[in-house]
């Protein structure tokens, strides 16, 4: 699988390419926003590892252009900017994941592999878990094809769980999606929305379970008992 690495620190870029090739990826490297634009316009990459601070501009601008073209190539943002506002800006611009420098190479590889396992395109896709479906374009949930109506925040939580169904989603990532909607998210806000989602999905006959993995996060999976 071919990856694009956008990184202007040459030492880090070479390290990334060597490491990625060692685990079976092919990787192209570019060092500027201009080169990144040209590369994604001409080559279909399995995923992009994107640094934000580039000599000729901001990586987020490149990311926004890619998404405006409805190009759903998975993008993992890699940056020294690790604050919550930067993560939110990254996710809002269409990043699929975010890793702050310094990072462990094993974590980068694990996250890339998770992104690449995700089926199909991101945009306008119908995600399914059991008899629950979520249209990522209309941002509409269904149980047995019947539309379900949730608050904007509940939809945000359900969406991130559905996009990563069968895998644990960290509480941090769920919170970041909520921060995208409002700055004042209380410490137990995620639990509150998870609780409401569980109840409404169960009341509607949804054959799914939202599991709490203590100290880690949440996981949505089909409930075969129901
Ligand atoms: Ca940089």
GROMACS .gro file of C-alpha atoms and ligand atoms in nm:
model
  227
    1UNK     CA    1   0.000   0.000   0.000
    2UNK     CA    2   0.130   0.341  -0.097
    3UNK     CA    3   0.135   0.624   0.156
    4UNK     CA    4   0.222   0.990   0.124
    5UNK     CA    5   0.432   1.143   0.401
    6UNK     CA    6   0.420   1.525   0.412
    7UNK     CA    7   0.699   1.633   0.645
    8UNK     CA    8   0.951   1.914   0.612
    9UNK     CA    9   1.189   1.784   0.878
   10UNK     CA   10   1.415   1.574   0.656
   11UNK     CA   11   1.554   1.354   0.936
   12UNK     CA   12   1.206   1.269   1.062
   13UNK     CA   13   1.081   1.214   0.707
   14UNK     CA   14   1.359   0.965   0.632
   15UNK     CA   15   1.298   0.789   0.963
   16UNK     CA   16   0.926   0.760   0.883
   17UNK     CA   17   0.988   0.621   0.536
   18UNK     CA   18   1.237   0.364   0.660
   19UNK     CA   19   1.004   0.258   0.941
   20UNK     CA   20   0.697   0.241   0.719
   21UNK     CA   21   0.883   0.039   0.456
   22UNK     CA   22   1.000  -0.200   0.728
   23UNK     CA   23   0.637  -0.282   0.808
   24UNK     CA   24   0.540  -0.324   0.443
   25UNK     CA   25   0.420   0.015   0.324
   26UNK     CA   26   0.559   0.204   0.028
   27UNK     CA   27   0.594   0.574   0.107
   28UNK     CA   28   0.650   0.889  -0.098
   29UNK     CA   29   0.784   1.193   0.085
   30UNK     CA   30   0.722   1.559   0.011
   31UNK     CA   31   0.835   1.855   0.220
   32UNK     CA   32   0.604   2.140   0.122
   33UNK     CA   33   0.232   2.215   0.096
   34UNK     CA   34   0.276   2.279  -0.277
   35UNK     CA   35   0.435   1.939  -0.335
   36UNK     CA   36   0.167   1.775  -0.122
   37UNK     CA   37  -0.109   1.930  -0.339
   38UNK     CA   38   0.062   1.806  -0.653
   39UNK     CA   39   0.117   1.458  -0.510
   40UNK     CA   40  -0.243   1.400  -0.395
   41UNK     CA   41  -0.375   1.540  -0.724
   42UNK     CA   42  -0.177   1.289  -0.931
   43UNK     CA   43  -0.152   0.975  -0.716
   44UNK     CA   44  -0.417   0.777  -0.530
   45UNK     CA   45  -0.265   0.710  -0.188
   46UNK     CA   46  -0.399   0.460   0.065
   47UNK     CA   47  -0.343   0.722   0.334
   48UNK     CA   48  -0.160   1.049   0.399
   49UNK     CA   49   0.056   1.134   0.702
   50UNK     CA   50   0.038   1.511   0.720
   51UNK     CA   51   0.258   1.754   0.913
   52UNK     CA   52   0.087   2.088   0.974
   53UNK     CA   53   0.378   2.333   0.998
   54UNK     CA   54   0.514   2.342   0.644
   55UNK     CA   55   0.755   2.601   0.501
   56UNK     CA   56   0.508   2.734   0.243
   57UNK     CA   57   0.183   2.705   0.437
   58UNK     CA   58  -0.042   2.514   0.673
   59UNK     CA   59  -0.108   2.144   0.622
   60UNK     CA   60  -0.470   2.201   0.728
   61UNK     CA   61  -0.526   2.416   0.417
   62UNK     CA   62  -0.413   2.124   0.203
   63UNK     CA   63  -0.642   1.891   0.397
   64UNK     CA   64  -0.944   2.119   0.349
   65UNK     CA   65  -0.882   2.135  -0.026
   66UNK     CA   66  -0.862   1.757  -0.044
   67UNK     CA   67  -1.196   1.721   0.138
   68UNK     CA   68  -1.360   1.993  -0.074
   69UNK     CA   69  -1.285   1.774  -0.374
   70UNK     CA   70  -1.475   1.490  -0.195
   71UNK     CA   71  -1.149   1.300  -0.177
   72UNK     CA   72  -1.190   1.072   0.128
   73UNK     CA   73  -0.830   0.945   0.143
   74UNK     CA   74  -0.762   0.878   0.513
   75UNK     CA   75  -0.544   1.152   0.660
   76UNK     CA   76  -0.349   1.122   0.984
   77UNK     CA   77  -0.229   1.458   1.109
   78UNK     CA   78   0.112   1.452   1.272
   79UNK     CA   79   0.217   1.765   1.447
   80UNK     CA   80   0.385   1.938   1.736
   81UNK     CA   81   0.058   2.123   1.798
   82UNK     CA   82  -0.111   1.895   2.049
   83UNK     CA   83  -0.359   2.131   2.218
   84UNK     CA   84  -0.729   2.057   2.216
   85UNK     CA   85  -0.807   2.350   1.984
   86UNK     CA   86  -0.554   2.226   1.733
   87UNK     CA   87  -0.693   1.874   1.746
   88UNK     CA   88  -1.044   2.012   1.697
   89UNK     CA   89  -0.928   2.227   1.404
   90UNK     CA   90  -0.767   1.917   1.252
   91UNK     CA   91  -1.075   1.700   1.293
   92UNK     CA   92  -1.301   1.977   1.163
   93UNK     CA   93  -1.082   2.014   0.857
   94UNK     CA   94  -1.139   1.649   0.779
   95UNK     CA   95  -0.853   1.468   0.952
   96UNK     CA   96  -0.930   1.108   1.040
   97UNK     CA   97  -0.684   1.089   1.324
   98UNK     CA   98  -0.433   1.303   1.506
   99UNK     CA   99  -0.097   1.221   1.661
  100UNK     CA  100   0.107   1.476   1.857
  101UNK     CA  101   0.487   1.485   1.835
  102UNK     CA  102   0.682   1.332   1.993
  103UNK     CA  103   0.511   1.001   1.924
  104UNK     CA  104   0.598   0.634   1.937
  105UNK     CA  105   0.647   0.491   1.590
  106UNK     CA  106   0.449   0.179   1.691
  107UNK     CA  107   0.150   0.400   1.767
  108UNK     CA  108   0.171   0.568   1.427
  109UNK     CA  109   0.175   0.229   1.255
  110UNK     CA  110  -0.114   0.100   1.467
  111UNK     CA  111  -0.324   0.406   1.388
  112UNK     CA  112  -0.248   0.388   1.016
  113UNK     CA  113  -0.343   0.022   1.011
  114UNK     CA  114  -0.671   0.108   1.189
  115UNK     CA  115  -0.748   0.380   0.931
  116UNK     CA  116  -0.674   0.145   0.645
  117UNK     CA  117  -0.900  -0.127   0.784
  118UNK     CA  118  -1.192   0.110   0.762
  119UNK     CA  119  -1.416   0.003   0.477
  120UNK     CA  120  -1.467   0.222   0.175
  121UNK     CA  121  -1.499   0.594   0.144
  122UNK     CA  122  -1.588   0.825   0.428
  123UNK     CA  123  -1.827   1.054   0.251
  124UNK     CA  124  -2.192   0.968   0.211
  125UNK     CA  125  -2.134   0.617   0.329
  126UNK     CA  126  -2.394   0.408   0.511
  127UNK     CA  127  -2.229   0.258   0.820
  128UNK     CA  128  -2.400  -0.049   0.966
  129UNK     CA  129  -2.377  -0.226   1.299
  130UNK     CA  130  -2.642  -0.491   1.357
  131UNK     CA  131  -2.975  -0.336   1.252
  132UNK     CA  132  -2.847   0.017   1.317
  133UNK     CA  133  -2.730   0.228   1.024
  134UNK     CA  134  -2.578   0.575   1.003
  135UNK     CA  135  -2.566   0.787   0.688
  136UNK     CA  136  -2.247   0.992   0.718
  137UNK     CA  137  -2.362   1.254   0.465
  138UNK     CA  138  -2.715   1.315   0.593
  139UNK     CA  139  -2.588   1.245   0.948
  140UNK     CA  140  -2.902   1.042   1.004
  141UNK     CA  141  -2.931   0.727   1.216
  142UNK     CA  142  -3.170   0.441   1.142
  143UNK     CA  143  -3.290   0.134   1.329
  144UNK     CA  144  -3.437  -0.126   1.092
  145UNK     CA  145  -3.443   0.151   0.828
  146UNK     CA  146  -3.662   0.371   1.051
  147UNK     CA  147  -3.506   0.717   1.101
  148UNK     CA  148  -3.406   0.797   1.460
  149UNK     CA  149  -3.382   1.150   1.593
  150UNK     CA  150  -3.102   1.245   1.828
  151UNK     CA  151  -2.958   1.576   1.947
  152UNK     CA  152  -2.657   1.715   1.756
  153UNK     CA  153  -2.423   1.600   2.033
  154UNK     CA  154  -2.570   1.251   2.050
  155UNK     CA  155  -2.532   1.227   1.673
  156UNK     CA  156  -2.167   1.335   1.705
  157UNK     CA  157  -2.099   1.060   1.960
  158UNK     CA  158  -2.287   0.796   1.762
  159UNK     CA  159  -2.104   0.890   1.443
  160UNK     CA  160  -1.756   0.852   1.588
  161UNK     CA  161  -1.852   0.515   1.740
  162UNK     CA  162  -2.009   0.392   1.415
  163UNK     CA  163  -1.711   0.502   1.208
  164UNK     CA  164  -1.492   0.281   1.425
  165UNK     CA  165  -1.738   0.004   1.501
  166UNK     CA  166  -1.589  -0.307   1.656
  167UNK     CA  167  -1.291  -0.105   1.781
  168UNK     CA  168  -1.242   0.091   2.100
  169UNK     CA  169  -1.279   0.467   2.059
  170UNK     CA  170  -1.090   0.663   2.323
  171UNK     CA  171  -1.292   0.890   2.549
  172UNK     CA  172  -1.051   1.167   2.444
  173UNK     CA  173  -1.146   1.133   2.078
  174UNK     CA  174  -1.517   1.139   2.161
  175UNK     CA  175  -1.462   1.452   2.369
  176UNK     CA  176  -1.276   1.619   2.083
  177UNK     CA  177  -1.576   1.562   1.857
  178UNK     CA  178  -1.802   1.718   2.121
  179UNK     CA  179  -1.565   2.014   2.164
  180UNK     CA  180  -1.617   2.074   1.794
  181UNK     CA  181  -1.981   2.156   1.875
  182UNK     CA  182  -1.936   2.352   2.196
  183UNK     CA  183  -1.645   2.456   2.415
  184UNK     CA  184  -1.811   2.380   2.749
  185UNK     CA  185  -1.825   2.004   2.759
  186UNK     CA  186  -1.833   1.885   3.120
  187UNK     CA  187  -1.618   1.598   3.240
  188UNK     CA  188  -1.910   1.352   3.248
  189UNK     CA  189  -2.071   1.478   2.926
  190UNK     CA  190  -1.959   1.180   2.722
  191UNK     CA  191  -2.113   0.934   2.972
  192UNK     CA  192  -2.440   1.131   2.960
  193UNK     CA  193  -2.463   1.112   2.580
  194UNK     CA  194  -2.359   0.747   2.576
  195UNK     CA  195  -2.632   0.672   2.830
  196UNK     CA  196  -2.896   0.851   2.620
  197UNK     CA  197  -2.782   0.677   2.302
  198UNK     CA  198  -2.800   0.335   2.470
  199UNK     CA  199  -3.150   0.401   2.597
  200UNK     CA  200  -3.291   0.539   2.274
  201UNK     CA  201  -3.130   0.273   2.058
  202UNK     CA  202  -3.261   0.000   2.292
  203UNK     CA  203  -3.611   0.155   2.299
  204UNK     CA  204  -3.614   0.158   1.918
  205UNK     CA  205  -3.518  -0.211   1.906
  206UNK     CA  206  -3.156  -0.154   1.807
  207UNK     CA  207  -2.953  -0.475   1.816
  208UNK     CA  208  -2.632  -0.306   1.926
  209UNK     CA  209  -2.442  -0.260   2.248
  210UNK     CA  210  -2.227   0.039   2.338
  211UNK     CA  211  -1.965  -0.109   2.568
  212UNK     CA  212  -1.768   0.096   2.819
  213UNK     CA  213  -1.404  -0.013   2.833
  214UNK     CA  214  -1.306   0.129   3.170
  215UNK     CA  215  -1.020   0.377   3.159
  216UNK     CA  216  -0.997   0.346   2.779
  217UNK     CA  217  -1.313   0.441   2.597
  218UNK     CA  218  -1.617   0.299   2.421
  219UNK     CA  219  -1.696   0.041   2.159
  220UNK     CA  220  -2.014  -0.017   1.959
  221UNK     CA  221  -2.084  -0.369   1.841
  222UNK     CA  222  -2.372  -0.584   1.726
  223UNK     CA  223  -2.568  -0.740   2.012
  224UNK     CA  224  -2.650  -1.094   1.898
  225UNK     CA  225  -2.848  -1.168   2.217
  226UNK     CA  226  -3.134  -0.935   2.130
  227LIG    CA1  227   0.698   2.091   1.022
   0.00000   0.00000   0.00000
